[in-house]
Short mmCIF file of C-alpha atoms in Angstrom, two decimals:
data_model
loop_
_atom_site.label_atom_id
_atom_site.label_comp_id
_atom_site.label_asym_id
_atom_site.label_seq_id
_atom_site.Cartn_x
_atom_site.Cartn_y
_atom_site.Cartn_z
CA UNK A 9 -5.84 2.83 -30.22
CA UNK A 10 -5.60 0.64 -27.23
CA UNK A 11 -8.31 -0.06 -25.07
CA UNK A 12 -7.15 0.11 -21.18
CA UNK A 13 -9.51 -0.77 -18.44
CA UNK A 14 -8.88 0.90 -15.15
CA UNK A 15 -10.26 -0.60 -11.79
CA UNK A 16 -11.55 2.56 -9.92
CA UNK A 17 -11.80 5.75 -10.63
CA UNK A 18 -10.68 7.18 -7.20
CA UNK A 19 -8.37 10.29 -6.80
CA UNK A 20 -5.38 8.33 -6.81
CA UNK A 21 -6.26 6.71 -10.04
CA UNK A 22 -6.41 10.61 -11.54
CA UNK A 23 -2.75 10.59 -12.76
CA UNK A 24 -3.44 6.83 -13.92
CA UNK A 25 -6.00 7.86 -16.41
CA UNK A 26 -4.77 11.33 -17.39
CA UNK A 27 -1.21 9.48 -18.37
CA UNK A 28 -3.42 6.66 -19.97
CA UNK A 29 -4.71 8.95 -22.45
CA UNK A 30 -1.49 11.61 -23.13
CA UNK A 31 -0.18 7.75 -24.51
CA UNK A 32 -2.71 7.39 -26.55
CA UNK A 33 -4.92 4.95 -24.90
CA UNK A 34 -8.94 4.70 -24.97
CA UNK A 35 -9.13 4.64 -21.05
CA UNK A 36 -12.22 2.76 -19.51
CA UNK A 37 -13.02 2.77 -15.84
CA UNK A 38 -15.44 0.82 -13.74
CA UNK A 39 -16.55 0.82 -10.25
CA UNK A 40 -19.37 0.80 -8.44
CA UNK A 41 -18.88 4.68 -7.18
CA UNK A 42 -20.51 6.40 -9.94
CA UNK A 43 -19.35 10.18 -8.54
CA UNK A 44 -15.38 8.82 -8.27
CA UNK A 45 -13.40 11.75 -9.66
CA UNK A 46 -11.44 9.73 -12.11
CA UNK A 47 -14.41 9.06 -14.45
CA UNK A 48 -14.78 12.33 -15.44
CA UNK A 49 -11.58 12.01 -17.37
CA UNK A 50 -12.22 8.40 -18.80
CA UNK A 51 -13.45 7.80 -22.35
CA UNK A 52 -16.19 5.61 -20.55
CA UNK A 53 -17.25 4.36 -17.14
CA UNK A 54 -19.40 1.47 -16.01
CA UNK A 55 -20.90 0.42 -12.61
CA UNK A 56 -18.85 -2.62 -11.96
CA UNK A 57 -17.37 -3.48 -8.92
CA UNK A 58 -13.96 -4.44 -8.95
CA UNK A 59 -14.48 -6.66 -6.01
CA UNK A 60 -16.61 -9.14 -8.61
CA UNK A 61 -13.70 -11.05 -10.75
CA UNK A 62 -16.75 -12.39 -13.12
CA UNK A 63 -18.26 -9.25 -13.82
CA UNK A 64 -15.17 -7.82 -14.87
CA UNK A 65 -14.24 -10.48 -16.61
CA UNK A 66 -17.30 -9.97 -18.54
CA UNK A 67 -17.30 -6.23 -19.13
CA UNK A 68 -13.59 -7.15 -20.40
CA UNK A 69 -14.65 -9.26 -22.80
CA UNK A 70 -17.17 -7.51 -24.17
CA UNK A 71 -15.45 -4.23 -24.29
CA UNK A 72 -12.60 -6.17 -26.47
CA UNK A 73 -9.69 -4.55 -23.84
CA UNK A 74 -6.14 -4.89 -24.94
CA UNK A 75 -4.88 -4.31 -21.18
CA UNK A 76 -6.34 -3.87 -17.14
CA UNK A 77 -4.57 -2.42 -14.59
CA UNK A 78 -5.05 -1.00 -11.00
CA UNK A 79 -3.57 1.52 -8.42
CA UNK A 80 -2.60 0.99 -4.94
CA UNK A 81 -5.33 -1.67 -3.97
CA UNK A 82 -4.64 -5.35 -3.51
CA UNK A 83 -8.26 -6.66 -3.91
CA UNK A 84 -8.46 -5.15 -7.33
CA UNK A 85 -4.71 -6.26 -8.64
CA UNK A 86 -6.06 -9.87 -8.00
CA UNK A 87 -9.27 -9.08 -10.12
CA UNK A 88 -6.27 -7.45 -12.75
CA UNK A 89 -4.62 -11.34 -12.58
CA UNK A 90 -7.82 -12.97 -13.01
CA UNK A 91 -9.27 -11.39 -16.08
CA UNK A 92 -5.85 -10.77 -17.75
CA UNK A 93 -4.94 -14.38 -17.73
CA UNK A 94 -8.06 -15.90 -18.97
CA UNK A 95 -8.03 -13.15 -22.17
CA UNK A 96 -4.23 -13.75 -22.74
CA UNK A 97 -3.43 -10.33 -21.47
CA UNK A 98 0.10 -8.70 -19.94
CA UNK A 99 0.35 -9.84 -16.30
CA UNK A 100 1.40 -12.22 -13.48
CA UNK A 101 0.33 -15.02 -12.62
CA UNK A 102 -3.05 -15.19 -11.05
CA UNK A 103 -2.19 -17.92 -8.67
CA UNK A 104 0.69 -16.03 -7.53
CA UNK A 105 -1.07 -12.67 -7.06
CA UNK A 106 -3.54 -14.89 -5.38
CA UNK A 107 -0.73 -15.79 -2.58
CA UNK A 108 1.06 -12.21 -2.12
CA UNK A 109 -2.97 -10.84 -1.17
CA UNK A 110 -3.86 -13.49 0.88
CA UNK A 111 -1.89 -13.32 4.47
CA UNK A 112 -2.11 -16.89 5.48
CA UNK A 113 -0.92 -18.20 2.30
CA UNK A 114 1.95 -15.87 1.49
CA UNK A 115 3.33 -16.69 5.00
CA UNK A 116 3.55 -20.28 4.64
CA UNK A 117 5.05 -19.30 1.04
CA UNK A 118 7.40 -18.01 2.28
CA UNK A 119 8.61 -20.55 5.48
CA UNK A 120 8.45 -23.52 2.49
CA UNK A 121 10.60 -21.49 0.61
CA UNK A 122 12.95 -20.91 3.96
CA UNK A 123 12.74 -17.35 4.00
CA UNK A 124 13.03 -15.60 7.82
CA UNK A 125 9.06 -15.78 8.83
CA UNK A 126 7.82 -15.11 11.87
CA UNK A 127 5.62 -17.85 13.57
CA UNK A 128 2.21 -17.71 12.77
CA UNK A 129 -0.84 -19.66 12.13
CA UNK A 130 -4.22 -18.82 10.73
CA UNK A 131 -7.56 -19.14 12.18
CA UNK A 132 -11.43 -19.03 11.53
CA UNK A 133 -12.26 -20.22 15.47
CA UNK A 134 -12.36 -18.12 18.55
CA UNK A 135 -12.23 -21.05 20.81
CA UNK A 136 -9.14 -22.78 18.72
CA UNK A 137 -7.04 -19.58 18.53
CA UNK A 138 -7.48 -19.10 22.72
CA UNK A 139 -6.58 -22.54 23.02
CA UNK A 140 -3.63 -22.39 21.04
CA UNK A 141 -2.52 -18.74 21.81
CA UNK A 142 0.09 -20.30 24.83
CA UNK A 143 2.29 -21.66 21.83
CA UNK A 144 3.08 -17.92 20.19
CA UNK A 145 5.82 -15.88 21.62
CA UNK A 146 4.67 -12.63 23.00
CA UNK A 147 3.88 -9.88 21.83
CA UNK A 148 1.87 -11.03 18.76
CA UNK A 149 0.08 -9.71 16.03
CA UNK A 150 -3.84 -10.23 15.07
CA UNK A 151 -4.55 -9.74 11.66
CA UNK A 152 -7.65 -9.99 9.13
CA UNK A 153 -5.70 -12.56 6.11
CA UNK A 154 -7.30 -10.60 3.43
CA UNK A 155 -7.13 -7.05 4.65
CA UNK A 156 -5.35 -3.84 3.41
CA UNK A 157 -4.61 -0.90 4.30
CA UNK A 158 -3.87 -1.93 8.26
CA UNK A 159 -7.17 -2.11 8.43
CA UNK A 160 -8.28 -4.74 11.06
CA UNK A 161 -4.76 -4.95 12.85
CA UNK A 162 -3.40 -5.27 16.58
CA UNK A 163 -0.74 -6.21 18.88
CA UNK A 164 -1.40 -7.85 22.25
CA UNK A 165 0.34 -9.24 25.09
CA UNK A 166 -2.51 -10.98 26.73
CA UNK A 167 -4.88 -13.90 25.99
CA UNK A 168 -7.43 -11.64 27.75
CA UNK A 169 -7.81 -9.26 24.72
CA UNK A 170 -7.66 -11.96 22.16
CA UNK A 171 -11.33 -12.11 21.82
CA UNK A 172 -12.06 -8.41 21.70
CA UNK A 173 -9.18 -8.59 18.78
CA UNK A 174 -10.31 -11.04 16.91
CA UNK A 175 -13.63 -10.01 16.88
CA UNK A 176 -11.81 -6.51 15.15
CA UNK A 177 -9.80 -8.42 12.45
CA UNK A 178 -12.73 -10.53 11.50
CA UNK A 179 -15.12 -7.24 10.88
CA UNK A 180 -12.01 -6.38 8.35
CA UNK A 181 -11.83 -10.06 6.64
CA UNK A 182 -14.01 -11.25 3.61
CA UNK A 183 -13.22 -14.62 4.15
CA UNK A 184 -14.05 -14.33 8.00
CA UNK A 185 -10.39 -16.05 8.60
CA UNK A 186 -7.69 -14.00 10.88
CA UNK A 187 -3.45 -14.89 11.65
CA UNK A 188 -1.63 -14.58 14.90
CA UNK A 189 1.80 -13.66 14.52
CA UNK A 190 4.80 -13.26 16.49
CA UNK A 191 5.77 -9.80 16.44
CA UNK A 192 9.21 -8.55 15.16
CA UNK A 193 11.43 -6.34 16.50
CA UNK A 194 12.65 -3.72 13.61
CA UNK A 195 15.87 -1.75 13.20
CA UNK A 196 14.95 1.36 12.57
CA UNK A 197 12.47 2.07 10.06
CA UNK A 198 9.97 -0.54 8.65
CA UNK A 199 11.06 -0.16 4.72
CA UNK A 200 8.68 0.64 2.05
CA UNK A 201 8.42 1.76 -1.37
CA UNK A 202 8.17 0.54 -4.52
CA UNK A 203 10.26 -1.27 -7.66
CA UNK A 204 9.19 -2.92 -10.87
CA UNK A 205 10.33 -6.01 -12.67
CA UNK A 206 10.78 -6.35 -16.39
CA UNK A 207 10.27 -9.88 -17.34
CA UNK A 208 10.86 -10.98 -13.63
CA UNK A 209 14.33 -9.34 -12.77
CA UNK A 210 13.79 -6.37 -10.65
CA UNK A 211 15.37 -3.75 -12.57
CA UNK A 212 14.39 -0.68 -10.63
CA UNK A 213 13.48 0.19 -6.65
CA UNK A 214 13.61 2.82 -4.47
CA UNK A 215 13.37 2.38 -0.91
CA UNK A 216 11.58 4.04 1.98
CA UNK A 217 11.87 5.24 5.60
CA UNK A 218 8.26 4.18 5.91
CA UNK A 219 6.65 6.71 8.97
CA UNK A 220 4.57 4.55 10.97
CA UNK A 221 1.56 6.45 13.50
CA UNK A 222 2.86 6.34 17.22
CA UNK A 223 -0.64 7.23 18.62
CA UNK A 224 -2.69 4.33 20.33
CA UNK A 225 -5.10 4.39 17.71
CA UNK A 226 -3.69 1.80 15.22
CA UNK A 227 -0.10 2.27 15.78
CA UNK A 228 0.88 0.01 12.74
CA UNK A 229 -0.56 2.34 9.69
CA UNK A 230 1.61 4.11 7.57
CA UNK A 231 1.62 8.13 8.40
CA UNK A 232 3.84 8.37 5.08
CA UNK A 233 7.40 6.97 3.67
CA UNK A 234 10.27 9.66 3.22
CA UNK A 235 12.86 9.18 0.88
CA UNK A 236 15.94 7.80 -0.02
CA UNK A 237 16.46 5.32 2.62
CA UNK A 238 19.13 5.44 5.05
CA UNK A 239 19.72 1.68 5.65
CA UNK A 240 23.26 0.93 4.88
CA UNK A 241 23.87 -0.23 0.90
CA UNK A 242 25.09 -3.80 2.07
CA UNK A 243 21.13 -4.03 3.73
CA UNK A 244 19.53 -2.27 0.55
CA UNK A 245 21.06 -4.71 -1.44
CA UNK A 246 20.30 -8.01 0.72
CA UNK A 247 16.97 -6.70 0.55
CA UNK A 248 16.76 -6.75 -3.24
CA UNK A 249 18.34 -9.69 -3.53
CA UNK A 250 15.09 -11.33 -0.91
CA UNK A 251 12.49 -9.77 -3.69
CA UNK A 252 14.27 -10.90 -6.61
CA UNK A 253 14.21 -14.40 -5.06
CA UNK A 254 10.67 -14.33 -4.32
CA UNK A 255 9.85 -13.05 -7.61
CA UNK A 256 11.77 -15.45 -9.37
CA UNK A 257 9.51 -18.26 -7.50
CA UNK A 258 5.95 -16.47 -7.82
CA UNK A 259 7.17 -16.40 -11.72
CA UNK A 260 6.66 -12.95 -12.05
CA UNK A 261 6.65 -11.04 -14.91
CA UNK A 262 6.38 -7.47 -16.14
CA UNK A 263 5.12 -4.81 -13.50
CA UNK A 264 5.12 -2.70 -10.40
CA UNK A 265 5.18 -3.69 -6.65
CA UNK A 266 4.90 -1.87 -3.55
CA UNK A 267 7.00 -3.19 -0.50
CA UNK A 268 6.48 -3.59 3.25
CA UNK A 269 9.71 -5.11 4.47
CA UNK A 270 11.31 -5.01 7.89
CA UNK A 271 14.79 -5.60 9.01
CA UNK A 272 15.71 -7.12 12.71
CA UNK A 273 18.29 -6.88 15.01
CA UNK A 274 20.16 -9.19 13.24
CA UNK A 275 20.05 -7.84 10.06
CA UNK A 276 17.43 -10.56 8.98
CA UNK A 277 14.94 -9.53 6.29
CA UNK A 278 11.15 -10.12 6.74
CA UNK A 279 8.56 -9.60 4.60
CA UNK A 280 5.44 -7.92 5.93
CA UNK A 281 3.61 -7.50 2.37
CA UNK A 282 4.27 -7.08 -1.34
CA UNK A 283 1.69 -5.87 -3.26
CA UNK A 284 2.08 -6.27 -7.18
CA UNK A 285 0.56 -2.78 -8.09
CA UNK A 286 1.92 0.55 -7.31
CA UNK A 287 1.85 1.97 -3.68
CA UNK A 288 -0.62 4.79 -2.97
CA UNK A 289 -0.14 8.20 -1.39
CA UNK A 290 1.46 9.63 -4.24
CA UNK A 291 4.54 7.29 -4.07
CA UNK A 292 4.78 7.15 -8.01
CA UNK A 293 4.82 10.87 -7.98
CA UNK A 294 7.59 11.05 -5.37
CA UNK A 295 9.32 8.53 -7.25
CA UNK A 296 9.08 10.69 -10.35
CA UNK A 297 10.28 13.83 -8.59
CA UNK A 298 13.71 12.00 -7.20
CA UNK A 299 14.73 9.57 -9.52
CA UNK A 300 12.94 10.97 -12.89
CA UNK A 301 11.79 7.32 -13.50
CA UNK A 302 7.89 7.37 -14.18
CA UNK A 303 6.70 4.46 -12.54
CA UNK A 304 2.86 5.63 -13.53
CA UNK A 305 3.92 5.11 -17.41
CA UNK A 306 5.77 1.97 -17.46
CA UNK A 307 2.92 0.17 -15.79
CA UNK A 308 0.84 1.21 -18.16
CA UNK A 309 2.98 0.08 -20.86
CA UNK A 310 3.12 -3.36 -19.04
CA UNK A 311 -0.57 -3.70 -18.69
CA UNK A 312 -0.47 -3.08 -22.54
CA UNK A 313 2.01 -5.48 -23.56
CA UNK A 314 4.84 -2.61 -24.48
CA UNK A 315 8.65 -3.44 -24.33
CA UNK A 316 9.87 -1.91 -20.67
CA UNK A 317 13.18 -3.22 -21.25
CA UNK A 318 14.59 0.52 -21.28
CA UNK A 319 13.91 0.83 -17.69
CA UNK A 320 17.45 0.38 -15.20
CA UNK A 321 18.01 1.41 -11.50
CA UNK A 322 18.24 5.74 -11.62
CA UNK A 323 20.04 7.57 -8.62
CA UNK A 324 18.26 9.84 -6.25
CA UNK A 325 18.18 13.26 -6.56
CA UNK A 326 17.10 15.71 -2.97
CA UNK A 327 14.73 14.39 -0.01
CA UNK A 328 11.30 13.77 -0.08
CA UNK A 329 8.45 12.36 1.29
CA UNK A 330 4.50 11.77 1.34
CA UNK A 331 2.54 12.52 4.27
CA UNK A 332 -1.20 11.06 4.72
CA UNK A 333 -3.41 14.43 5.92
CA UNK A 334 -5.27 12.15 9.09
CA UNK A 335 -7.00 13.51 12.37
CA UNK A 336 -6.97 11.11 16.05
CA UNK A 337 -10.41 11.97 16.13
CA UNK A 338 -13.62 11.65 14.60
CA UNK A 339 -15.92 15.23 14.41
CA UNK A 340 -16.76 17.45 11.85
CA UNK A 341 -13.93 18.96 9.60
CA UNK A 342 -13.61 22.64 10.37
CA UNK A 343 -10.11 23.20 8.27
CA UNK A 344 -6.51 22.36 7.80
CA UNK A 345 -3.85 24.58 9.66
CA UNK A 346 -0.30 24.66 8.60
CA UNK A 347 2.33 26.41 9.58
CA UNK A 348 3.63 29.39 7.21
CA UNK A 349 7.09 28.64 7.15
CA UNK A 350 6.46 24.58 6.52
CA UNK A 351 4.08 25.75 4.02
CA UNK A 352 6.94 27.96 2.00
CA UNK A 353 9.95 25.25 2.52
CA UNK A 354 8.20 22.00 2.83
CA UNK A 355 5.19 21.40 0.59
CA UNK A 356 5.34 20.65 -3.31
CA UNK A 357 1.76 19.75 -3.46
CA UNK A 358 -1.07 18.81 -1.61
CA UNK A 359 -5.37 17.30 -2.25
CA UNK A 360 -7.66 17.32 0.55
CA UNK A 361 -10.12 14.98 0.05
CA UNK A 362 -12.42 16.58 2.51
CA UNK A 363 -14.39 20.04 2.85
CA UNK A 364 -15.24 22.08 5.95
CA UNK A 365 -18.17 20.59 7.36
CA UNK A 366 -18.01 17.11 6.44
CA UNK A 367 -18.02 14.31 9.27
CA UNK A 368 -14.96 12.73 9.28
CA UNK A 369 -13.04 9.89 11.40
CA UNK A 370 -10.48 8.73 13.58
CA UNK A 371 -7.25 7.30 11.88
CA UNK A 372 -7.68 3.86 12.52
CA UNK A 373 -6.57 2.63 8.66
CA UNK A 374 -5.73 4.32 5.51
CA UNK A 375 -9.14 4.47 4.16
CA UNK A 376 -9.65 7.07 7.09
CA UNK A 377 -6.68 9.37 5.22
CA UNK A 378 -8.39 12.98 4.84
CA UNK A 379 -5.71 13.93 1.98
CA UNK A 380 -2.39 13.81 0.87
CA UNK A 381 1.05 15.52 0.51
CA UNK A 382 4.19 15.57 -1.29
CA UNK A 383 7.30 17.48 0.54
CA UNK A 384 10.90 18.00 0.28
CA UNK A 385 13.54 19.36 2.43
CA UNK A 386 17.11 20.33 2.18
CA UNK A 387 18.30 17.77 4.56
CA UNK A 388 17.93 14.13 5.73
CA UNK A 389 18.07 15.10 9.07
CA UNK A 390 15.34 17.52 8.43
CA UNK A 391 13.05 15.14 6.35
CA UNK A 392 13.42 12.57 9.67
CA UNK A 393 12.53 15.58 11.86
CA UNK A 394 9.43 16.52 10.69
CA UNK A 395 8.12 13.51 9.10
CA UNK A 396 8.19 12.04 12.92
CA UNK A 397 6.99 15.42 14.09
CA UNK A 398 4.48 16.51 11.45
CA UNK A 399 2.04 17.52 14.36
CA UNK A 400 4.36 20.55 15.20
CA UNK A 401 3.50 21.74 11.05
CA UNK A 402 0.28 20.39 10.24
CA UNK A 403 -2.99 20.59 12.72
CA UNK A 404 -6.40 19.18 11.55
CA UNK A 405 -9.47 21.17 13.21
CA UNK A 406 -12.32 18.99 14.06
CA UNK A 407 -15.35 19.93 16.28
CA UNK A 408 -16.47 17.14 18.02
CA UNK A 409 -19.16 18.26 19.77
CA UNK A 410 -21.29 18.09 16.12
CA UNK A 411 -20.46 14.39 15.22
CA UNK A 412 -23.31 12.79 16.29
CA UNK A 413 -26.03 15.78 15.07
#
């Protein structure tokens, strides 16, 4: 029996461990959330962050694991690359994953590499980044280099709210260090979604219409990705040609990726993020639904060392989408309202991660998400409708007059 450590023990690691073990796996989690949801289900759990690469390495060692993986967080996938190459394990290269996580560094990865980058330039100093902020095309971007989740993220047009900006992206950033981009002008929808490589060719992806928030709040986090795409095939294609270059010089390997990719006016390709892990908010599920490929399995069997070769591109089958449950204000949870007829046509499957009565807050990044959904429709025009509509289906009640008692 294989031993499998699994960083976190959230609800989206759930499916994770519950697949873990119908393969036959011992599963192990660790974090340092003792009352996560996913331990419950593990073989064993210890109180380990991920966050601390040594201690993990340690536990790893000493539990004699055959394989580590993680879901849908960046900080933990480099802690996956750091322990699995210094026991010989399945994964990619640390140094690589290292790069990908870390904004500064994958952007000048990818201008040495001459890949369409927007201008931008990292910086730990207030005083530097005013001083310099006349040579950046506006509008631009400030954003925390190590961050997830758009947490820590703006867009200005002004030197006078660089400070107040910065001074949000550095609350966000471990290693107090923040980028100012020029911004880029998309066609249509940012693209998401996931893929996965076997032995560094990128075998499989599916493509999203990723649903960004248009509220003033943080108008740059995901609201949900609805699927299949509809750029053109010659763009889906250019596009997968861009990640199997990178891939080919990060000297990837065997494993999933989640993709945050837009497209300009022009038809140029930008990458905004690749994350070597799978994407969260139930994309593997969604992915499962329409193409029948289970990404949740096969990186499993890549963390374990099994042969993926098996896997190959799979055609889509209806219209879906995930939707992250999210209020524009902070109060006290009184309930979710959907509409009866959504409810019927629309929704597959749903988790609150929130009761009535529980303080809850603004939307400002995904860690604010108050639950998840999976959907499908009998249309692309309808999935488009209501995915940029959802308010008209789904209403979060929140009494805000009880926050601060």
């Amino acid at each position: 029996m294989k031993k499998l450590l699994v960083l976190s023990g959230d609800s989206y690691h759930v499916p994770f461990i519950k697949k873990a073990k119908e393969m036959g796996c011992y599963v192990i989690t660790c974090d340092f959330f003792e009352h996560n949801p996913g331990h419950q289900f593990a073989d064993e759990y210890h109180n380990v962050s991920y966050m601390d690469k040594e201690a993990v390495l340690a536990l790893a060692k000493t539990l004699e694991i055959d394989g580590i993986i993680c879901f849908a967080a960046d900080e933990a996938a480099t802690t996956v690359a750091y322990v699995a190459e210094r026991m010989g394990l399945p994964s990619h290269p640390y140094q690589s994953i290292e790069i990908i996580n870390r904004k500064d560094l994958f952007r000048a990865f990818l201008k040495k590499h001459h890949f369409q980058v927007p201008k931008a330039k990292s910086y730990t100093s207030i005083e530097k980044a005013q001083a310099e902020f006349h040579l950046f095309k506006m509008p631009v971007m400030i954003k925390p280099v190590d961050s997830s989740g758009s947490r820590g993220i703006s867009k200005i047009d002004s030197v006078e709210f660089l400070p107040q900006k910065i001074e949000y992206a550095l609350q966000h950033s471990k290693v107090k260090r923040f980028l100012i981009e020029e911004y880029i002008e998309k066609q249509g929808y940012q693209v998401g979604g996931d893929g996965f490589s076997v032995d560094g060719e990128l075998v499989f992806r599916y493509f999203s219409n990723n649903h960004l928030s248009n509220t003033p709040l943080n108008p740059f986090v995901p609201l949900g990705g609805s699927w299949p795409s509809i750029l053109p095939a010659h763009l889906q294609n250019k596009i997968h040609d861009e990640i199997q270059r990178l891939l080919n010089l990060l000297q990837m390997r065997t494993g999933a990726y989640n993709f945050d990719i837009r497209i300009d006016q022009e038809e140029n390709v930008y990458f905004i993020e690749m994350g070597a892990r799978n994407g969260g908010n139930l994309i593997p599920r969604i992915t499962n639904y329409a193409t029948g490929f289970d990404l949740i399995e096969y990186s499993i069997k890549a963390a374990i060392g099994e042969d993926c070769r098996d896997v190959s591109m799979a055609q889509s089958q209806g219209y879906w989408s995930c939707y992250t449950i999210n209020s524009q204000k902070s109060g006290i949870f009184k309930g979710l309202e959907m509409n009866e007829e959504f409810m019927k046509r629309n929704v597959v499957e749903y988790e609150l991660f929130v009761k009535p009565g529980d303080k809850i807050q603004a939307f400002t990044g995904s860690d604010k998400k108050l639950g998840s959904m999976v959907l499908t429709y009998s249309s692309i025009d309808e999935m488009l409708e209501k995915m940029d509509n959802m308010e008209n289906w789904i209403k979060v009640i929140v009494e805000e007059s009880l926050v601060n008692n």
